Each structure stands twice: as structure tokens, then as C-alpha cells.
CSV table of C-alpha atoms in Angstrom, one decimal:
chain,number,residue,atom,x,y,z
N,222,MET,CA,-8.9,-11.3,44.9
N,223,THR,CA,-5.4,-12.6,44.3
N,224,GLY,CA,-6.6,-14.9,41.5
N,225,LEU,CA,-8.3,-11.9,39.8
N,226,LEU,CA,-5.1,-9.8,40.0
N,227,SER,CA,-2.9,-12.6,38.7
N,228,GLY,CA,-5.4,-13.1,35.9
N,229,PHE,CA,-5.2,-9.4,34.9
N,230,LEU,CA,-1.4,-9.5,35.2
N,231,LEU,CA,-1.2,-12.5,32.9
N,232,ALA,CA,-3.6,-10.8,30.4
N,233,PHE,CA,-1.5,-7.6,30.5
N,234,ILE,CA,1.8,-9.5,30.0
N,235,GLY,CA,0.3,-11.6,27.2
N,236,LEU,CA,-1.1,-8.5,25.4
N,237,ALA,CA,2.2,-6.6,25.8
N,238,GLY,CA,4.1,-9.6,24.5
N,239,GLY,CA,1.8,-10.0,21.5
N,240,LEU,CA,2.1,-6.3,20.7
N,241,ALA,CA,5.8,-6.5,20.9
N,242,VAL,CA,6.0,-9.5,18.6
N,243,GLY,CA,3.4,-8.1,16.2
N,244,SER,CA,5.2,-4.8,16.0
N,245,GLY,CA,8.5,-6.5,15.3
N,246,MET,CA,6.9,-8.6,12.5
N,247,VAL,CA,5.3,-5.5,11.0
N,248,ALA,CA,8.6,-3.6,11.2
N,249,PHE,CA,10.4,-6.5,9.6
N,250,LEU,CA,8.0,-6.7,6.7
N,251,VAL,CA,7.5,-3.0,6.2
N,252,VAL,CA,10.9,-1.4,6.8
N,253,LEU,CA,12.8,-4.0,4.8
N,254,ASP,CA,10.2,-4.1,2.0
N,255,ILE,CA,10.1,-7.9,2.2
N,256,ILE,CA,6.8,-8.5,0.5
N,257,PRO,CA,7.4,-6.1,-2.5
N,258,ARG,CA,10.8,-7.6,-2.9
N,259,LEU,CA,9.4,-11.1,-2.9
N,260,ALA,CA,6.9,-10.0,-5.5
N,261,GLN,CA,9.7,-8.5,-7.6
N,262,ILE,CA,11.9,-11.6,-7.4
N,263,SER,CA,9.0,-13.9,-8.4
N,264,ARG,CA,7.9,-11.4,-11.1
N,265,SER,CA,4.3,-11.3,-9.7
N,266,TYR,CA,4.1,-7.7,-8.7
N,267,ARG,CA,0.4,-7.6,-9.7
N,268,SER,CA,-0.4,-9.9,-6.9
N,269,ILE,CA,1.2,-7.9,-4.1
N,270,ARG,CA,-2.2,-7.1,-2.4
N,271,LEU,CA,-2.9,-10.8,-2.4
N,272,TYR,CA,0.4,-11.5,-0.7
N,273,GLU,CA,-0.1,-8.8,1.9
N,274,GLY,CA,-3.6,-10.1,2.6
N,275,ALA,CA,-2.4,-13.7,2.9
N,276,VAL,CA,0.3,-12.7,5.4
N,277,VAL,CA,-2.2,-10.7,7.5
N,278,LEU,CA,-4.9,-13.5,7.3
N,279,GLY,CA,-2.4,-16.2,8.1
N,280,ALA,CA,-1.2,-14.2,11.2
N,281,VAL,CA,-4.7,-13.6,12.4
N,282,PHE,CA,-5.9,-17.1,11.7
N,283,PHE,CA,-3.1,-18.9,13.5
N,284,THR,CA,-3.2,-16.4,16.4
N,285,VAL,CA,-6.9,-17.2,16.9
N,286,THR,CA,-6.2,-20.9,16.4
N,287,ASP,CA,-3.5,-20.8,19.1
N,288,LEU,CA,-5.6,-18.7,21.5
N,289,PHE,CA,-8.7,-20.9,21.4
N,290,GLN,CA,-6.6,-24.1,21.0
N,291,TRP,CA,-8.5,-25.4,18.0
N,292,LYS,CA,-7.7,-28.9,16.8
N,293,PHE,CA,-7.9,-30.0,13.2
N,294,ARG,CA,-8.2,-33.6,12.1
N,295,LEU,CA,-6.4,-33.8,8.8
N,296,PHE,CA,-5.0,-36.6,6.6
N,297,PRO,CA,-1.7,-38.0,7.8
N,298,LEU,CA,0.5,-36.3,5.1
N,299,SER,CA,-1.0,-32.9,5.9
N,300,ALA,CA,1.9,-32.2,8.3
N,301,ALA,CA,4.3,-32.7,5.3
N,302,VAL,CA,2.3,-30.4,3.0
N,303,LEU,CA,1.9,-27.7,5.6
N,304,GLY,CA,5.6,-28.0,6.6
N,305,LEU,CA,6.5,-27.6,2.9
N,306,PHE,CA,4.5,-24.4,2.6
N,307,ALA,CA,5.9,-23.1,5.9
N,308,GLY,CA,9.4,-23.9,4.8
N,309,CYS,CA,8.9,-22.2,1.5
N,310,PHE,CA,7.6,-19.1,3.2
N,311,VAL,CA,10.5,-18.9,5.8
N,312,GLY,CA,13.1,-19.7,3.1
N,313,MET,CA,11.8,-16.9,0.8
N,314,LEU,CA,11.7,-14.5,3.7
N,315,ALA,CA,15.3,-15.4,4.6
N,316,ALA,CA,16.4,-15.1,1.0
N,317,ALA,CA,14.7,-11.7,0.6
N,318,LEU,CA,16.3,-10.5,3.9
N,319,THR,CA,19.8,-11.6,2.9
N,320,GLU,CA,19.3,-10.0,-0.5
N,321,VAL,CA,18.1,-6.7,1.0
N,322,ILE,CA,21.0,-6.4,3.4
N,323,ASN,CA,23.6,-8.1,1.1
N,324,VAL,CA,24.8,-10.5,3.8
N,325,LEU,CA,26.2,-13.1,1.5
N,326,PRO,CA,28.5,-10.9,-0.6
N,327,ILE,CA,29.9,-9.2,2.5
N,328,LEU,CA,30.4,-12.6,4.2
N,329,ALA,CA,32.1,-14.0,1.1
N,330,LYS,CA,34.4,-11.0,0.8
N,331,ARG,CA,35.3,-11.1,4.5
N,332,ILE,CA,36.3,-14.8,4.4
N,333,ARG,CA,37.9,-14.3,1.0
N,334,MET,CA,35.6,-16.7,-0.9
N,335,GLU,CA,34.2,-14.5,-3.6
N,336,GLU,CA,35.0,-17.0,-6.4
N,337,TYR,CA,33.4,-19.8,-4.3
N,338,MET,CA,30.1,-18.0,-3.7
N,339,ILE,CA,28.0,-20.8,-5.2
N,340,TRP,CA,29.7,-23.4,-3.0
N,341,LEU,CA,29.1,-21.2,0.1
N,342,LEU,CA,25.5,-20.9,-0.8
N,343,MET,CA,25.0,-24.6,-1.4
N,344,ALA,CA,26.8,-25.4,1.9
N,345,MET,CA,24.4,-23.2,3.8
N,346,ILE,CA,21.4,-24.7,2.1
N,347,PHE,CA,22.4,-28.3,2.5
N,348,GLY,CA,23.5,-27.6,6.1
N,349,LYS,CA,20.0,-26.2,6.9
N,350,VAL,CA,18.3,-29.1,5.2
N,351,LEU,CA,20.4,-31.7,7.0
N,352,GLY,CA,20.1,-30.0,10.4
N,353,SER,CA,16.3,-29.8,9.9
N,354,LEU,CA,16.1,-33.5,8.9
N,355,ILE,CA,18.2,-34.5,11.9
N,356,ASP,CA,15.9,-32.5,14.2
N,357,TRP,CA,12.6,-33.7,12.7
N,358,LEU,CA,13.6,-37.3,12.6
N,359,GLY,CA,14.7,-37.2,16.2
N,360,LEU,CA,18.2,-38.6,15.5
N,361,VAL,CA,19.7,-36.5,18.3
N,362,GLN,CA,18.0,-36.6,21.7
């Protein structure tokens, strides 16, 4: 009886957590107009339905993959290829988000670096790349 109740409790907590995360992701994409803005920046507004479908399909596919713990046997460099695509996706989302809320101009103005904006941007990009490489290569334990 206790095992059944704990199973239901775990299922309820998992479902509630999934709904919270999914709602946050949808709110992020819809309220901030991330996908239309990405399509506008890349000048591919005609493919907006394709982008939306790809985001939804990707979310559903990887949720099911994680839920059923599917394993894929891919070629050795597949991690690099998939990592590149994931990095491009996250980077474009971050760029669209900062553009939508104008974070960088406000930051540059606050720290009085308006004329050095390109250097500020490059420092942020190279810092992210260097930090990711240090983490992926396991240089810091």
C-alpha cells in the first residue's frame, strides 16, 4: 500500500514539475516572441511554421527519449555535431532574448562602455566559449 502511494506521489510530482517547466518554456517562447524574432533576424520569416514545429517536435521527442531511456548508437563524432546544433540553438535564443529586452545597451550604458560595445560583446562570447571548453575538457575537477 505504501509503495503504491509513493508511486502516485512521484507521478504527481513529476507531472507537476513537467507542467511547470513546459509552461515556463511556452511562456518564454510566446510572450517574448522568440521564434518570430529569430525568423526576422535570419530573414526566413516564410519558414516560421517549420521553426515552431521543429521546437515542438524536438521537445516531445527528447521528453519521450528521456522518459523511456532510449539509447542511440551513433558514430563517435555525433556528440560534436549534436552539441554544435544545440549550441547554435541556445546561442540564438540567448541573442534573441538579449535583443528583445535590450540588455547589452543598458549594461554598456550603466558601466559607461558605450563606445566599447563590440569589445564587451566579444569578451562575453569568448568567455562563454572558454568556460564551456574548460568544462567539457574536464580541466577543472
